[in-house]
């Protein structure tokens, strides 16, 4: 296999800013990188939705043929040591096979989070984050977990391989995606065409692994500030913001610049700042050092952090220019959250047309197509009404109206003299006096709305427009219509929960957070396993001053419901009830998954050999015949103390040898304080212990057992079975104090007069609830 290591090409530029530029080249073989492909072929079998391809030397990365073939490239790069400017990134492959002509392949990024920690040795279409179950031969993207980055063009069929090809930054931009990374790992998916395409994986012996080139980045902390928060290019940022960043390696203080004009922020210095974008020199790597910075709604801000060396030189390293856009004052209410009804409507011209955007183009200009509008029945007598009911009460900001835009004189069906009213209960109505007449539409394509109704932040669940006349003349045009209506609201309710509603595998010490409702001063948190009690507001309620609740102490394998009511007692409507969200906690807690053990020599940094945590009988075989781990691995032959091929989960399992020919028992024992979980096993309210065992046909049939605090449970499975078997132990049967578990022992007791030998693989020791079978 070719050498796949990170390398940096450094070029010193002796310019006034003394900036060091670098190029970082990563492959999927570096660090925690990985590559595989997801198969969901109609042919099933080796390419079915449960097939695993992490060890394949070629990735069938770009094959999509509806209802017949579906193969999706799935790769990960480790950026944990990379800093600096992520712009200009280029993705490169070595093709091992191509068929047909050049084709554009869509490239998606997996949204940053725990989903990046997938294991190529177990990943399948059915288990991969970012895709959903689909019929064989097809795929379905989980749009809540992936974002489209652009396209890469595969070359046409070649004669000599490898055929190397790369992305074009103008067609495939990674910058925003890479800047948003927080865990050091980025996952990329590829949705191809009817062309077949295969590229070399990191397992290929001669060709290059998938490669990501970052021409302006560097390894380790550079001299400039990096990892801005808000992220570069972020949108919908709260107007009350704290600017944060990771300091450069030599920074003592930080010069902070922010403003609305690119050139102002780019060129300003502490002594030359004509437009006041320089805020000062500060110690902490955030601004302001207390409270928040209040910005304007719906504005793009540019900001820059210059890093200042410690005395005596106080050299200033000019930072990159970042930008973000603040939240708008108001947001549109989606049409699917509105129900439209009317006094009457002509066939095919129902009131729903006024909220579905059907007649609007990308510039919000309306057509003359009558089937995209609402029109009453013929010979309708005023008053004629159309009414809108929202899914919940909103604090309304404005209503934009496009009057009926029938072609030419048909625009006379548009409403003229109107009454506009709002209600919270569809019974008691209040009239808006500021607008009593709608202008006539143009009757031409490209009609722009000129009607804006100000609601002044009133609370409403219903809005009614009553037409007392239209733009018709005399007894002609006795119909009434509208083209489109759009409502905007002030976001006073809590939104954007974290964890997301419906999230699974949430940690039991979760910290709940949410996007705060506008001007809320307090937050009432309803939280329970009982969904109805949260909906009804009878669940226990806690009032907090910040949009954070926790960290919590939750039960494993449980679903929780929560709601946030935003409070501001100085408002006319002091409490805004939120929706009910839910999430489910992780199904288990790891006692030991054997992933942390390594071959590093004891005494060296990071050493964690398995036999020093799990104590065996290697040094006293006449009393204890066990050995934990392979006793004499040859590292140069790729051997380790742990097993890396036969695993239940992850990349490692534990070989446990037993020899009862001399000793009557073979035991390996761990002190729970030497494990990350510790000795308190009440955390998460587990009900059982589960461990996974893989036997060998040559094993002697000794009695295997597990001992917790001297409470023993025998294993009734088959030690000669060469497949993974779960061993579940019900805590209720042990009678031990789960808050103080001190030792865990895996043992083998002699069953015959002479005893026997054998070896098992042990993996994934976990706490479950309920009892896992």
XYZ file of C-alpha atoms in Angstrom, residues 41-744:
704
model
C -29.005 -3.166 -5.274
C -32.027 -4.852 -6.739
C -29.786 -7.890 -7.162
C -29.411 -7.950 -3.349
C -26.980 -10.632 -2.064
C -23.440 -9.285 -1.900
C -24.778 -5.841 -2.802
C -27.929 -5.799 -0.692
C -28.744 -3.231 2.007
C -26.981 -5.277 4.703
C -23.766 -5.833 2.725
C -20.490 -4.430 4.115
C -17.778 -2.981 1.861
C -15.299 -1.275 4.207
C -12.513 -3.705 3.259
C -13.014 -3.480 -0.523
C -10.024 -2.213 -2.486
C -12.285 -0.341 -4.921
C -15.298 1.773 -4.053
C -18.285 1.378 -6.349
C -19.050 4.950 -5.516
C -21.184 6.480 -8.261
C -23.740 3.907 -9.471
C -27.462 4.780 -9.489
C -29.844 3.076 -11.909
C -33.452 3.369 -10.730
C -34.945 0.164 -9.313
C -31.884 -1.820 -10.444
C -28.569 -0.590 -9.035
C -27.841 1.706 -6.103
C -24.324 2.215 -4.810
C -23.342 5.316 -2.845
C -19.761 6.344 -2.042
C -19.254 7.101 1.664
C -15.929 8.511 2.861
C -14.555 10.335 5.888
C -11.575 12.625 6.436
C -9.930 13.377 9.783
C -9.442 17.150 10.139
C -8.717 17.095 13.869
C -5.250 18.651 13.435
C -6.124 21.009 10.579
C -6.573 24.743 11.097
C -6.778 27.890 9.039
C -8.507 28.783 5.786
C -10.647 25.950 4.401
C -11.380 27.619 1.072
C -10.381 26.128 -2.261
C -10.602 22.490 -1.119
C -10.142 19.898 -3.881
C -11.255 16.265 -3.821
C -9.236 13.774 -5.893
C -9.847 10.115 -6.805
C -7.967 7.413 -8.677
C -10.541 5.654 -10.830
C -10.096 1.875 -11.132
C -12.955 1.432 -13.593
C -15.182 3.797 -15.574
C -17.997 3.131 -18.013
C -19.773 5.470 -20.385
C -19.279 9.192 -20.835
C -18.360 11.891 -18.341
C -21.136 12.543 -15.815
C -21.762 14.969 -12.948
C -22.056 13.310 -9.541
C -23.847 15.048 -6.673
C -21.759 15.436 -3.523
C -23.358 15.699 -0.077
C -21.917 16.389 3.358
C -23.149 14.658 6.509
C -24.204 17.377 8.952
C -21.690 17.672 11.784
C -22.376 15.563 14.863
C -22.170 12.105 16.379
C -23.124 10.524 13.041
C -19.534 11.144 11.851
C -18.318 8.350 14.154
C -19.310 5.434 11.898
C -17.369 2.215 11.530
C -16.538 1.088 8.004
C -16.203 -2.548 9.171
C -19.904 -2.692 10.070
C -21.531 0.093 8.057
C -24.307 -0.878 5.637
C -26.982 0.970 3.699
C -29.444 0.037 6.448
C -27.248 1.481 9.231
C -25.582 4.477 7.576
C -26.509 7.973 8.748
C -27.797 10.210 5.977
C -29.855 7.662 4.045
C -33.281 6.191 4.705
C -34.798 2.803 3.940
C -35.636 2.470 0.248
C -36.845 -0.234 -2.105
C -34.091 -2.365 -3.615
C -32.304 -0.625 -6.452
C -33.073 2.854 -5.107
C -31.925 5.270 -2.413
C -33.521 7.913 -0.217
C -31.506 10.718 1.354
C -32.263 11.846 4.915
C -32.377 15.564 4.160
C -32.310 16.384 7.882
C -28.801 14.920 8.052
C -27.140 15.812 4.749
C -26.522 19.005 2.822
C -25.760 19.351 -0.897
C -22.217 20.666 -1.470
C -22.082 20.637 -5.266
C -20.969 18.243 -7.996
C -17.836 16.470 -9.211
C -17.522 15.307 -12.809
C -16.280 11.783 -13.440
C -14.326 11.243 -16.650
C -15.456 8.929 -19.401
C -14.256 5.361 -19.755
C -10.483 4.990 -19.895
C -8.106 2.385 -21.207
C -5.311 2.602 -18.661
C -6.013 2.855 -14.974
C -5.731 4.638 -12.673
C -7.502 7.627 -14.185
C -7.067 10.469 -11.716
C -9.746 13.159 -11.537
C -10.445 16.075 -9.191
C -13.239 18.415 -8.211
C -13.507 22.017 -9.343
C -13.900 24.438 -6.382
C -16.308 26.496 -8.503
C -18.635 23.486 -8.781
C -17.933 21.826 -5.425
C -17.307 24.196 -2.520
C -16.403 22.654 0.827
C -15.621 25.827 2.770
C -18.890 26.363 4.673
C -19.186 22.631 5.353
C -15.618 22.327 6.647
C -15.851 25.525 8.696
C -18.920 24.146 10.486
C -17.034 21.039 11.651
C -16.640 20.746 15.431
C -15.584 17.127 15.964
C -12.627 16.920 13.583
C -14.353 14.447 11.251
C -16.193 15.144 7.988
C -18.248 12.590 6.070
C -18.976 12.931 2.349
C -21.546 11.032 0.242
C -21.814 10.678 -3.531
C -25.006 10.193 -5.533
C -24.096 9.154 -9.053
C -25.856 8.459 -12.330
C -26.506 5.478 -14.581
C -22.754 5.331 -15.269
C -20.657 2.787 -13.459
C -17.688 4.211 -11.607
C -15.165 2.698 -9.230
C -12.349 4.459 -7.388
C -9.482 3.193 -5.271
C -10.060 2.936 -1.535
C -7.385 3.217 1.143
C -7.076 -0.573 1.000
C -5.820 -0.492 -2.592
C -2.224 -1.704 -2.828
C -1.007 0.627 -5.583
C -3.487 3.412 -6.291
C -4.123 6.522 -4.216
C -6.853 6.656 -1.599
C -9.516 9.407 -1.845
C -7.670 12.645 -1.179
C -8.704 16.085 0.110
C -6.332 18.972 -0.618
C -6.639 22.166 1.432
C -4.381 24.721 -0.269
C -4.558 27.406 2.421
C -4.835 25.384 5.639
C -2.158 24.246 8.077
C -1.540 21.562 10.675
C -1.781 22.530 14.327
C -2.357 25.999 15.718
C -1.175 28.656 13.290
C -0.428 32.276 13.949
C -3.912 33.429 12.920
C -7.214 33.148 14.746
C -9.343 30.273 13.433
C -12.590 28.324 13.967
C -14.850 31.387 14.203
C -18.215 31.218 15.954
C -20.540 32.222 14.320
C -19.071 30.113 11.529
C -17.913 31.878 8.401
C -20.920 32.320 6.103
C -23.446 31.428 8.814
C -26.999 32.650 8.316
C -29.913 33.301 10.659
C -27.558 34.180 13.525
C -29.145 35.602 16.666
C -28.899 39.397 16.747
C -27.592 39.170 20.326
C -24.306 37.427 19.681
C -20.989 36.594 21.314
C -18.078 36.449 18.862
C -15.730 33.550 19.631
C -12.649 32.073 17.992
C -9.675 29.798 18.639
C -6.527 31.873 19.232
C -3.393 31.643 17.146
C -0.452 29.859 18.722
C 1.396 33.034 19.840
C -1.557 35.281 20.649
C -1.465 37.327 23.833
C -4.259 39.757 22.956
C -6.799 40.122 20.159
C -7.799 43.104 17.997
C -11.509 42.869 17.171
C -13.097 44.389 14.038
C -16.732 44.148 12.912
C -18.933 46.080 10.505
C -21.362 45.873 7.570
C -18.899 46.815 4.838
C -16.326 44.338 3.541
C -13.777 46.996 2.593
C -14.091 48.831 5.910
C -13.302 45.715 7.931
C -10.659 44.455 5.512
C -8.590 47.632 5.517
C -9.073 49.023 9.026
C -6.268 49.205 11.605
C -6.322 50.444 15.197
C -4.977 53.814 14.002
C -6.751 54.055 10.652
C -10.430 53.329 11.187
C -12.571 55.959 9.462
C -15.849 54.059 9.856
C -15.499 52.808 13.408
C -15.225 49.043 12.859
C -12.336 48.577 15.302
C -13.727 47.632 18.730
C -10.451 47.432 20.637
C -7.743 45.094 21.951
C -8.906 42.424 24.400
C -7.590 39.536 26.506
C -10.203 36.766 26.129
C -10.835 34.966 22.855
C -14.436 36.128 22.792
C -16.242 39.452 22.516
C -17.828 41.003 24.457
C -16.296 39.681 27.661
C -19.692 39.941 29.357
C -23.215 40.021 27.988
C -23.830 40.041 24.237
C -23.251 42.279 21.243
C -26.610 43.520 19.904
C -26.684 43.786 16.120
C -29.301 44.812 13.561
C -31.816 42.393 12.107
C -31.206 40.892 8.667
C -27.742 42.381 8.160
C -24.541 40.783 6.875
C -21.607 41.500 9.168
C -17.916 41.141 8.362
C -15.474 40.553 11.187
C -11.795 39.998 11.708
C -9.553 39.022 14.589
C -5.898 40.086 14.494
C -3.665 38.169 16.887
C -1.189 40.242 18.905
C 2.047 38.722 20.199
C 3.091 39.079 23.802
C 5.607 41.828 24.611
C 8.238 42.802 23.821
C 7.547 42.514 20.068
C 3.678 42.760 20.079
C 3.717 41.665 16.441
C 0.226 41.627 14.892
C -0.891 38.721 12.684
C -3.726 39.875 10.434
C -6.601 37.433 10.534
C -8.933 36.211 7.782
C -12.138 38.092 7.030
C -15.242 36.198 8.143
C -18.921 37.004 7.685
C -22.339 36.018 8.959
C -25.911 37.228 8.510
C -28.212 37.967 11.426
C -31.757 36.732 11.797
C -34.509 38.706 10.060
C -36.973 40.715 12.101
C -39.758 38.374 11.003
C -40.148 34.992 9.305
C -42.779 33.771 6.843
C -45.389 31.333 8.120
C -45.118 28.290 5.811
C -48.219 27.628 3.752
C -48.495 24.101 5.130
C -49.056 25.636 8.568
C -52.112 27.571 7.314
C -55.616 26.401 6.442
C -57.452 28.629 3.972
C -61.242 28.641 3.577
C -63.607 30.952 1.714
C -67.281 31.780 1.320
C -67.133 30.062 -2.079
C -64.790 29.253 -4.904
C -64.930 28.556 -8.601
C -63.865 25.067 -9.764
C -60.090 24.647 -9.639
C -59.580 28.056 -8.006
C -59.779 27.229 -4.299
C -58.566 29.436 -1.438
C -55.555 27.132 -0.884
C -54.013 28.667 -4.016
C -53.397 31.869 -2.065
C -50.957 30.183 0.354
C -49.130 27.643 -1.806
C -46.967 30.019 -3.853
C -48.144 28.373 -7.062
C -48.261 31.536 -9.154
C -45.065 33.172 -7.876
C -41.648 33.015 -9.508
C -38.279 33.144 -7.746
C -38.546 36.958 -7.499
C -42.026 36.839 -5.933
C -43.650 38.125 -9.113
C -47.067 36.652 -9.945
C -48.290 35.239 -13.218
C -51.685 35.689 -14.908
C -52.443 31.938 -14.702
C -55.940 31.818 -13.163
C -55.528 28.246 -11.847
C -52.957 29.545 -9.359
C -55.433 31.977 -7.716
C -58.594 31.979 -5.611
C -61.835 33.138 -7.234
C -65.338 33.022 -5.790
C -68.307 31.545 -7.641
C -70.091 33.634 -10.263
C -72.731 36.162 -9.282
C -71.459 36.246 -5.687
C -72.945 39.060 -3.615
C -70.775 40.926 -1.098
C -69.636 40.631 1.552
C -67.337 37.827 0.366
C -64.737 36.491 2.757
C -61.575 34.411 2.755
C -60.167 33.216 6.061
C -56.817 31.871 7.255
C -56.300 29.683 10.302
C -52.756 29.040 11.579
C -51.566 25.841 13.237
C -50.997 27.816 16.462
C -51.083 31.427 17.660
C -48.377 33.656 16.171
C -47.178 37.150 16.933
C -48.027 38.582 13.521
C -45.813 41.155 11.876
C -47.129 41.752 8.368
C -49.365 40.381 5.658
C -48.342 40.835 2.022
C -51.157 40.542 -0.538
C -51.115 39.949 -4.289
C -54.560 40.942 -5.588
C -56.331 38.863 -8.215
C -54.135 39.078 -11.333
C -56.351 37.691 -14.085
C -55.214 38.628 -17.554
C -56.028 42.191 -18.587
C -59.561 43.225 -17.524
C -60.006 40.017 -15.505
C -57.927 41.720 -12.804
C -61.178 43.565 -11.967
C -62.137 40.478 -9.941
C -59.559 41.693 -7.432
C -60.736 42.920 -4.028
C -61.194 46.666 -3.558
C -62.919 47.795 -0.333
C -61.990 45.325 2.413
C -62.222 44.704 6.141
C -59.247 42.906 7.712
C -59.757 41.244 11.087
C -57.835 38.935 13.383
C -58.817 36.562 16.180
C -57.300 34.154 18.687
C -60.365 31.871 18.886
C -62.201 32.223 15.534
C -65.103 33.823 17.424
C -64.050 37.230 18.731
C -62.641 39.412 15.970
C -60.702 42.692 15.997
C -60.536 44.941 12.942
C -57.341 46.412 11.468
C -58.125 50.014 10.490
C -54.885 50.868 8.699
C -55.891 49.252 5.370
C -59.376 49.470 3.834
C -58.639 49.221 0.102
C -56.451 46.942 -2.037
C -54.966 48.402 -5.258
C -55.944 46.658 -8.481
C -53.427 44.170 -9.931
C -51.728 44.882 -13.263
C -53.304 41.984 -15.167
C -49.864 41.173 -16.585
C -47.200 38.579 -15.909
C -44.591 39.742 -13.391
C -47.075 41.401 -11.026
C -45.387 42.639 -7.834
C -47.281 42.946 -4.578
C -47.884 46.501 -3.434
C -50.101 45.673 -0.449
C -48.636 45.374 3.033
C -50.801 45.118 6.129
C -49.036 45.890 9.413
C -50.224 43.840 12.381
C -47.952 45.448 14.951
C -46.927 42.215 16.708
C -50.450 41.254 17.776
C -51.197 37.658 18.807
C -53.516 35.846 16.380
C -54.502 32.388 15.232
C -56.979 33.529 12.573
C -57.075 36.293 9.960
C -60.149 37.133 7.860
C -60.351 39.343 4.779
C -63.872 40.457 3.870
C -64.450 42.032 0.459
C -67.217 44.629 0.258
C -66.509 45.400 -3.399
C -64.175 44.542 -6.244
C -62.728 46.533 -9.144
C -65.564 45.584 -11.491
C -67.921 48.077 -13.133
C -71.678 47.975 -12.574
C -73.186 44.499 -12.650
C -70.224 43.001 -14.438
C -67.455 40.950 -12.812
C -69.501 39.663 -9.856
C -66.684 37.467 -8.641
C -64.006 38.139 -6.072
C -60.467 36.829 -5.903
C -56.892 37.008 -4.626
C -53.634 35.674 -6.054
C -51.440 35.175 -2.992
C -51.169 36.072 0.687
C -48.039 35.816 2.825
C -47.881 36.239 6.591
C -44.759 36.966 8.590
C -44.367 36.521 12.331
C -42.060 37.542 15.147
C -40.460 34.334 16.548
C -41.492 34.627 20.184
C -41.843 30.866 20.751
C -38.937 28.550 21.485
C -37.597 26.726 18.420
C -34.661 24.699 17.057
C -34.414 22.251 19.973
C -31.227 20.375 20.748
C -31.434 17.401 20.704
C -33.654 17.664 17.637
C -37.188 16.416 18.107
C -37.238 12.721 17.280
C -33.513 12.275 17.974
C -32.356 8.834 19.069
C -29.306 7.517 20.909
C -29.145 10.664 23.045
C -26.686 10.599 25.957
C -28.221 10.113 29.405
C -26.459 13.252 30.663
C -27.956 15.334 27.859
C -27.980 19.106 28.019
C -31.164 20.528 26.500
C -30.986 23.811 24.628
C -33.138 25.744 22.184
C -33.353 28.920 20.151
C -34.774 31.471 22.515
C -38.043 33.220 21.726
C -37.654 36.905 20.863
C -37.405 39.083 24.011
C -38.108 36.174 26.384
C -36.752 36.803 29.878
C -37.598 33.415 31.413
C -38.211 29.911 30.140
C -40.647 27.395 31.636
C -39.377 23.865 30.999
C -41.881 20.981 31.028
C -40.132 17.609 30.995
C -41.479 14.077 31.439
C -41.729 10.555 30.037
C -45.491 11.177 29.893
C -46.245 12.862 26.572
C -49.775 13.915 27.449
C -48.709 15.603 30.671
C -46.266 17.765 28.697
C -48.926 18.640 26.131
C -51.429 19.498 28.883
C -48.879 21.436 30.936
C -49.359 19.194 33.991
C -45.804 17.803 33.890
C -43.315 19.172 36.430
C -42.147 22.626 35.369
C -38.829 24.345 36.058
C -38.173 28.020 35.292
C -34.694 28.867 33.984
C -33.087 32.152 33.024
C -31.047 30.880 30.060
C -32.055 28.639 27.107
C -30.286 25.649 28.660
C -31.618 22.860 30.878
C -29.343 20.205 32.348
C -27.123 18.317 32.254
C -29.756 15.727 33.081
C -29.621 12.284 34.634
C -31.809 10.136 32.401
C -32.687 6.479 32.035
C -31.300 4.449 29.175
C -33.679 3.110 26.541
C -36.328 5.720 27.349
C -38.307 8.332 25.425
C -38.703 11.796 26.926
C -41.007 14.677 26.010
C -40.349 18.355 26.634
C -41.792 21.764 25.981
C -40.561 25.315 26.457
C -42.959 28.148 27.233
C -41.274 31.505 26.708
C -42.079 34.202 29.270
C -41.889 37.978 29.261
C -44.169 39.513 31.881
C -43.779 42.964 30.320
C -45.534 41.890 27.113
C -49.274 42.023 26.399
C -49.141 38.264 25.852
C -46.665 37.246 28.590
C -46.451 33.490 27.879
C -45.924 31.827 24.502
C -46.533 28.102 24.676
C -44.095 25.974 22.728
C -44.598 22.755 20.827
C -43.907 19.342 22.335
C -40.575 17.802 21.359
C -39.212 14.325 22.051
C -36.031 12.281 22.005
C -34.928 8.783 22.992
C -31.851 7.957 25.030
C -29.154 5.475 24.137
C -30.161 1.841 24.518
C -27.134 0.925 26.617
C -24.146 2.193 28.600
C -20.702 0.833 27.772
C -18.870 -0.950 30.569
C -16.001 -1.932 28.259
C -15.987 -2.180 24.466
C -12.226 -2.895 24.308
C -11.627 -0.079 21.812
C -9.215 1.911 24.007
C -6.521 -0.734 24.451
C -3.285 -0.527 22.471
C 0.211 -1.935 22.087
C 2.161 1.068 23.416
C 4.972 0.073 25.774
C 4.093 0.551 29.465
C 5.598 3.774 30.776
C 5.249 5.556 27.447
C 2.621 8.224 26.977
C -0.760 6.810 26.036
C 0.079 3.203 26.910
C -3.016 1.104 27.668
C -2.343 -2.600 27.339
C -5.351 -4.789 28.019
C -3.712 -7.187 30.477
C -2.816 -4.309 32.818
C -6.508 -3.428 33.232
C -7.969 -6.930 33.087
C -5.831 -8.953 35.502
C -5.235 -12.558 34.477
C -3.270 -15.573 35.728
C -0.399 -15.357 33.267
C 2.170 -15.021 36.069
C 0.599 -17.730 38.271
C -0.878 -20.383 35.962
C -1.071 -23.132 38.601
C -3.704 -21.128 40.478
C -5.321 -19.158 37.667
C -5.083 -20.516 34.122
C -6.251 -17.399 32.245
C -4.470 -15.114 29.792
C -6.022 -11.818 28.715
C -5.027 -10.832 25.193
C -2.624 -12.468 22.784
C 0.475 -13.163 24.903
C 3.249 -12.533 22.365
C 1.990 -10.572 19.337
C 4.450 -9.867 16.538
C 3.803 -6.206 15.834
C 5.753 -6.234 12.575
C 3.326 -8.868 11.266
C 0.318 -6.715 12.091
C -0.501 -8.597 15.299
C -1.756 -6.938 18.486
C -2.610 -7.807 22.066
C -6.285 -7.481 21.083
C -8.253 -9.103 18.245
C -8.987 -6.889 15.216
C -10.693 -9.251 12.761
C -13.383 -11.038 14.770
C -15.278 -8.251 16.498
C -18.884 -7.730 17.586
C -18.784 -3.946 17.353
C -16.094 -1.370 16.685
C -12.613 -2.475 15.651
C -11.351 -4.552 18.596
C -12.391 -7.440 20.815
C -10.579 -9.234 23.658
C -9.084 -12.719 23.304
C -9.506 -14.610 26.621
C -7.571 -17.871 26.965
C -8.349 -20.481 29.617
C -6.312 -23.502 30.735
C -7.828 -25.625 33.514
C -5.475 -28.576 33.094
C -3.403 -27.395 36.079
C -5.522 -24.722 37.750
C -9.139 -25.490 38.542
C -10.269 -22.064 37.383
C -9.267 -19.437 34.828
C -10.386 -15.883 35.611
C -9.794 -12.371 34.321
C -10.874 -9.573 36.640
C -11.222 -5.832 36.249
C -11.523 -3.261 38.995
C -14.433 -1.110 37.843
C -12.639 2.053 38.961
C -10.167 1.364 36.146
C -12.984 1.630 33.583
C -14.515 4.923 32.391
C -17.926 4.023 33.836
C -16.611 3.429 37.354
C -18.450 1.502 40.036
C -21.816 3.256 40.136
C -24.006 1.147 37.862
C -27.251 2.817 38.884
C -26.587 5.571 36.340
C -29.255 5.321 33.654
C -31.328 2.820 35.713
C -30.084 -0.336 33.926
C -31.714 -3.677 34.591
C -29.223 -6.053 33.019
C -25.617 -6.662 32.057
C -24.935 -7.929 28.542
C -21.679 -9.225 27.136
C -20.916 -10.854 23.795
C -18.975 -14.100 23.404
C -17.504 -15.791 20.323
C -16.423 -19.399 20.789
C -14.241 -21.917 18.980
C -15.089 -25.497 17.889
C -11.872 -26.699 19.555
C -12.776 -25.315 22.990
C -13.152 -27.631 25.965
C -16.592 -27.393 27.505
C -15.678 -25.752 30.792
C -18.260 -23.798 32.820
C -18.041 -20.126 31.966
C -19.419 -17.625 34.464
C -19.586 -13.948 35.336
C -18.963 -12.744 38.864
C -20.085 -9.298 40.086
C -19.119 -8.443 43.671
C -18.944 -12.208 44.380
C -22.411 -12.825 42.928
C -22.001 -15.481 40.252
C -24.092 -16.274 37.161
C -23.258 -19.217 34.887
C -23.212 -18.955 31.095
C -25.522 -21.544 29.545
C -24.385 -20.983 25.965
C -22.009 -23.027 23.814
C -18.283 -22.211 24.024
C -17.679 -24.209 20.835
C -20.008 -22.022 18.769
C -18.018 -19.858 16.346
C -20.489 -16.982 16.237
C -21.430 -14.131 18.549
C -23.696 -15.068 21.459
C -25.216 -12.584 23.870
C -25.017 -13.322 27.605
C -27.664 -11.349 29.543
C -27.660 -11.136 33.330
C -30.708 -9.829 35.194
C -29.556 -7.593 38.051
C -32.669 -8.413 40.048
C -31.421 -11.983 40.444
C -28.041 -10.959 41.873
C -29.030 -8.996 44.968
C -25.995 -6.711 44.816
C -25.572 -3.000 45.457
C -25.393 -1.526 41.943
C -24.176 1.796 43.292
C -20.956 0.144 44.427
C -19.849 -2.494 41.913
C -16.179 -3.057 42.637
C -15.095 -6.003 40.488
C -16.208 -7.779 37.324
